[in-house]
Amino acid sequence: MYDLHAGDPDDDGLTHEFKALVNPEIIDAAGSIISEKEACLSVVDFSADVKRYETVVVKALDIDGNPLEFKAEGIFSVIMQHEIDHLDGILFINRISVLKRTLYKKKLAKELKTN
Ligand SMILES: [Zn+2]
């Protein structure tokens, strides 16, 4: 489940596009882009630039169980990769350097102590 407009600072309450995909899978990918300041509800107060594929082809079932296949580009492609990572138990912090991840853990530990 994703919302293309979630967290968009320009979003002034326009229609949100909620879509549900069942068992989505990336079956093809090409190019690369940097997803700037990628963030996640599962990772507290942290964002990082993550290298992602520019385009991906996603295979899934819709909510009624009908097979579908589509190509996603740009930010839509990033959202697909981010969300499918979640299904595989991967957070975007697993895709950044060990150094950045260590810094994040330290920061988090500090916050947990002060709260
Ligand atoms: Zn996420």
PDB file of C-alpha atoms and ligand atoms in Angstrom:
ATOM      1  CA  MET A   1       0.000   0.000   0.000  1.00  0.00           C
ATOM      2  CA  TYR A   2       1.382   3.368  -0.886  1.00  0.00           C
ATOM      3  CA  ASP A   3       0.278   6.944  -1.340  1.00  0.00           C
ATOM      4  CA  LEU A   4       1.982   8.923  -4.053  1.00  0.00           C
ATOM      5  CA  HIS A   5       1.282  12.184  -2.265  1.00  0.00           C
ATOM      6  CA  ALA A   6       2.198  11.188   1.282  1.00  0.00           C
ATOM      7  CA  GLY A   7       4.614  13.588   2.874  1.00  0.00           C
ATOM      8  CA  ASP A   8       4.495  15.929  -0.083  1.00  0.00           C
ATOM      9  CA  PRO A   9       4.905  19.441   1.337  1.00  0.00           C
ATOM     10  CA  ASP A  10       2.967  20.854  -1.615  1.00  0.00           C
ATOM     11  CA  ASP A  11       0.077  18.553  -0.942  1.00  0.00           C
ATOM     12  CA  ASP A  12      -2.884  20.718  -0.059  1.00  0.00           C
ATOM     13  CA  GLY A  13      -5.394  17.955   0.452  1.00  0.00           C
ATOM     14  CA  LEU A  14      -5.795  16.945  -3.170  1.00  0.00           C
ATOM     15  CA  THR A  15      -6.993  13.442  -3.856  1.00  0.00           C
ATOM     16  CA  HIS A  16      -4.696  10.855  -2.424  1.00  0.00           C
ATOM     17  CA  GLU A  17      -4.055   7.879  -4.618  1.00  0.00           C
ATOM     18  CA  PHE A  18      -4.107   4.814  -2.466  1.00  0.00           C
ATOM     19  CA  LYS A  19      -3.317   1.650  -4.264  1.00  0.00           C
ATOM     20  CA  ALA A  20      -2.840  -1.845  -2.968  1.00  0.00           C
ATOM     21  CA  LEU A  21      -0.644  -4.415  -4.619  1.00  0.00           C
ATOM     22  CA  VAL A  22      -0.542  -8.050  -3.610  1.00  0.00           C
ATOM     23  CA  ASN A  23       2.812  -9.857  -3.730  1.00  0.00           C
ATOM     24  CA  PRO A  24       4.562  -7.203  -5.810  1.00  0.00           C
ATOM     25  CA  GLU A  25       7.831  -8.257  -7.397  1.00  0.00           C
ATOM     26  CA  ILE A  26      10.396  -6.332  -9.414  1.00  0.00           C
ATOM     27  CA  ILE A  27      10.941  -8.318 -12.592  1.00  0.00           C
ATOM     28  CA  ASP A  28      13.081  -5.838 -14.481  1.00  0.00           C
ATOM     29  CA  ALA A  29      15.095  -2.732 -13.620  1.00  0.00           C
ATOM     30  CA  ALA A  30      17.214  -0.221 -15.485  1.00  0.00           C
ATOM     31  CA  GLY A  31      19.220   2.929 -14.960  1.00  0.00           C
ATOM     32  CA  SER A  32      20.023   4.543 -11.660  1.00  0.00           C
ATOM     33  CA  ILE A  33      18.977   7.664  -9.819  1.00  0.00           C
ATOM     34  CA  ILE A  34      19.698   9.078  -6.398  1.00  0.00           C
ATOM     35  CA  SER A  35      16.620   9.186  -4.240  1.00  0.00           C
ATOM     36  CA  GLU A  36      17.322  12.335  -2.234  1.00  0.00           C
ATOM     37  CA  LYS A  37      16.549  12.430   1.449  1.00  0.00           C
ATOM     38  CA  GLU A  38      14.627   9.206   1.353  1.00  0.00           C
ATOM     39  CA  ALA A  39      12.747   8.705   4.598  1.00  0.00           C
ATOM     40  CA  CYS A  40      10.514   6.105   6.122  1.00  0.00           C
ATOM     41  CA  LEU A  41       7.880   5.761   8.820  1.00  0.00           C
ATOM     42  CA  SER A  42       9.828   2.764  10.121  1.00  0.00           C
ATOM     43  CA  VAL A  43      13.039   4.731  10.627  1.00  0.00           C
ATOM     44  CA  VAL A  44      12.734   7.494  13.193  1.00  0.00           C
ATOM     45  CA  ASP A  45      13.815  10.990  12.266  1.00  0.00           C
ATOM     46  CA  PHE A  46      16.404  10.148   9.643  1.00  0.00           C
ATOM     47  CA  SER A  47      16.711  10.455   5.908  1.00  0.00           C
ATOM     48  CA  ALA A  48      19.477   9.681   3.467  1.00  0.00           C
ATOM     49  CA  ASP A  49      20.255   9.722  -0.208  1.00  0.00           C
ATOM     50  CA  VAL A  50      19.798   6.224  -1.594  1.00  0.00           C
ATOM     51  CA  LYS A  51      20.819   4.902  -4.987  1.00  0.00           C
ATOM     52  CA  ARG A  52      17.815   3.400  -6.757  1.00  0.00           C
ATOM     53  CA  TYR A  53      16.912   2.095 -10.179  1.00  0.00           C
ATOM     54  CA  GLU A  54      15.457   4.754 -12.425  1.00  0.00           C
ATOM     55  CA  THR A  55      12.841   2.448 -13.892  1.00  0.00           C
ATOM     56  CA  VAL A  56      11.438  -0.834 -12.656  1.00  0.00           C
ATOM     57  CA  VAL A  57       8.889  -3.244 -14.041  1.00  0.00           C
ATOM     58  CA  VAL A  58       6.613  -4.532 -11.310  1.00  0.00           C
ATOM     59  CA  LYS A  59       4.536  -7.662 -11.404  1.00  0.00           C
ATOM     60  CA  ALA A  60       1.750  -8.033  -8.839  1.00  0.00           C
ATOM     61  CA  LEU A  61      -1.845  -8.962  -8.227  1.00  0.00           C
ATOM     62  CA  ASP A  62      -4.456  -6.309  -7.661  1.00  0.00           C
ATOM     63  CA  ILE A  63      -6.791  -6.425  -4.682  1.00  0.00           C
ATOM     64  CA  ASP A  64      -9.179  -8.690  -6.618  1.00  0.00           C
ATOM     65  CA  GLY A  65      -6.414 -11.130  -7.492  1.00  0.00           C
ATOM     66  CA  ASN A  66      -6.022 -10.087 -11.119  1.00  0.00           C
ATOM     67  CA  PRO A  67      -2.439 -10.211 -12.358  1.00  0.00           C
ATOM     68  CA  LEU A  68      -0.965  -6.915 -13.458  1.00  0.00           C
ATOM     69  CA  GLU A  69       2.354  -5.689 -14.701  1.00  0.00           C
ATOM     70  CA  PHE A  70       3.477  -2.088 -15.060  1.00  0.00           C
ATOM     71  CA  LYS A  71       6.504   0.072 -15.522  1.00  0.00           C
ATOM     72  CA  ALA A  72       7.337   2.693 -12.894  1.00  0.00           C
ATOM     73  CA  GLU A  73       9.693   5.610 -13.465  1.00  0.00           C
ATOM     74  CA  GLY A  74      11.265   8.316 -11.317  1.00  0.00           C
ATOM     75  CA  ILE A  75       9.703   8.903  -7.900  1.00  0.00           C
ATOM     76  CA  PHE A  76       7.114   6.203  -8.561  1.00  0.00           C
ATOM     77  CA  SER A  77       9.931   3.742  -9.238  1.00  0.00           C
ATOM     78  CA  VAL A  78      11.622   4.756  -5.967  1.00  0.00           C
ATOM     79  CA  ILE A  79       8.379   4.237  -4.030  1.00  0.00           C
ATOM     80  CA  MET A  80       7.994   0.773  -5.530  1.00  0.00           C
ATOM     81  CA  GLN A  81      11.550  -0.193  -4.584  1.00  0.00           C
ATOM     82  CA  HIS A  82      11.191   1.243  -1.086  1.00  0.00           C
ATOM     83  CA  GLU A  83       7.914  -0.566  -0.417  1.00  0.00           C
ATOM     84  CA  ILE A  84       8.992  -3.869  -1.959  1.00  0.00           C
ATOM     85  CA  ASP A  85      12.146  -3.673   0.169  1.00  0.00           C
ATOM     86  CA  HIS A  86       9.872  -3.557   3.214  1.00  0.00           C
ATOM     87  CA  LEU A  87       8.203  -6.778   2.145  1.00  0.00           C
ATOM     88  CA  ASP A  88      11.653  -8.334   1.957  1.00  0.00           C
ATOM     89  CA  GLY A  89      12.468  -7.002   5.433  1.00  0.00           C
ATOM     90  CA  ILE A  90      14.859  -4.381   4.120  1.00  0.00           C
ATOM     91  CA  LEU A  91      14.825  -0.764   5.241  1.00  0.00           C
ATOM     92  CA  PHE A  92      16.491   1.955   3.221  1.00  0.00           C
ATOM     93  CA  ILE A  93      19.132   2.255   5.934  1.00  0.00           C
ATOM     94  CA  ASN A  94      20.283  -1.207   4.853  1.00  0.00           C
ATOM     95  CA  ARG A  95      21.134   0.314   1.498  1.00  0.00           C
ATOM     96  CA  ILE A  96      23.386   3.097   2.756  1.00  0.00           C
ATOM     97  CA  SER A  97      26.930   2.882   4.031  1.00  0.00           C
ATOM     98  CA  VAL A  98      27.890   1.220   7.280  1.00  0.00           C
ATOM     99  CA  LEU A  99      29.268   4.554   8.467  1.00  0.00           C
ATOM    100  CA  LYS A 100      25.973   6.382   7.985  1.00  0.00           C
ATOM    101  CA  ARG A 101      24.104   3.550   9.625  1.00  0.00           C
ATOM    102  CA  THR A 102      26.402   3.621  12.644  1.00  0.00           C
ATOM    103  CA  LEU A 103      25.854   7.356  12.968  1.00  0.00           C
ATOM    104  CA  TYR A 104      22.111   6.803  12.846  1.00  0.00           C
ATOM    105  CA  LYS A 105      22.260   4.118  15.547  1.00  0.00           C
ATOM    106  CA  LYS A 106      24.316   6.392  17.790  1.00  0.00           C
ATOM    107  CA  LYS A 107      21.894   9.236  17.275  1.00  0.00           C
ATOM    108  CA  LEU A 108      18.962   6.985  18.054  1.00  0.00           C
ATOM    109  CA  ALA A 109      20.605   5.576  21.194  1.00  0.00           C
ATOM    110  CA  LYS A 110      21.238   9.122  22.397  1.00  0.00           C
ATOM    111  CA  GLU A 111      17.631  10.117  21.832  1.00  0.00           C
ATOM    112  CA  LEU A 112      16.332   7.049  23.628  1.00  0.00           C
ATOM    113  CA  LYS A 113      18.468   7.963  26.640  1.00  0.00           C
ATOM    114  CA  THR A 114      17.323  11.569  26.805  1.00  0.00           C
ATOM    115  CA  ASN A 115      13.630  10.757  26.380  1.00  0.00           C
TER     116      ASN A 115
HETATM  117 ZN    ZN B   1       9.332   2.749   4.412  1.00  0.00          ZN
END
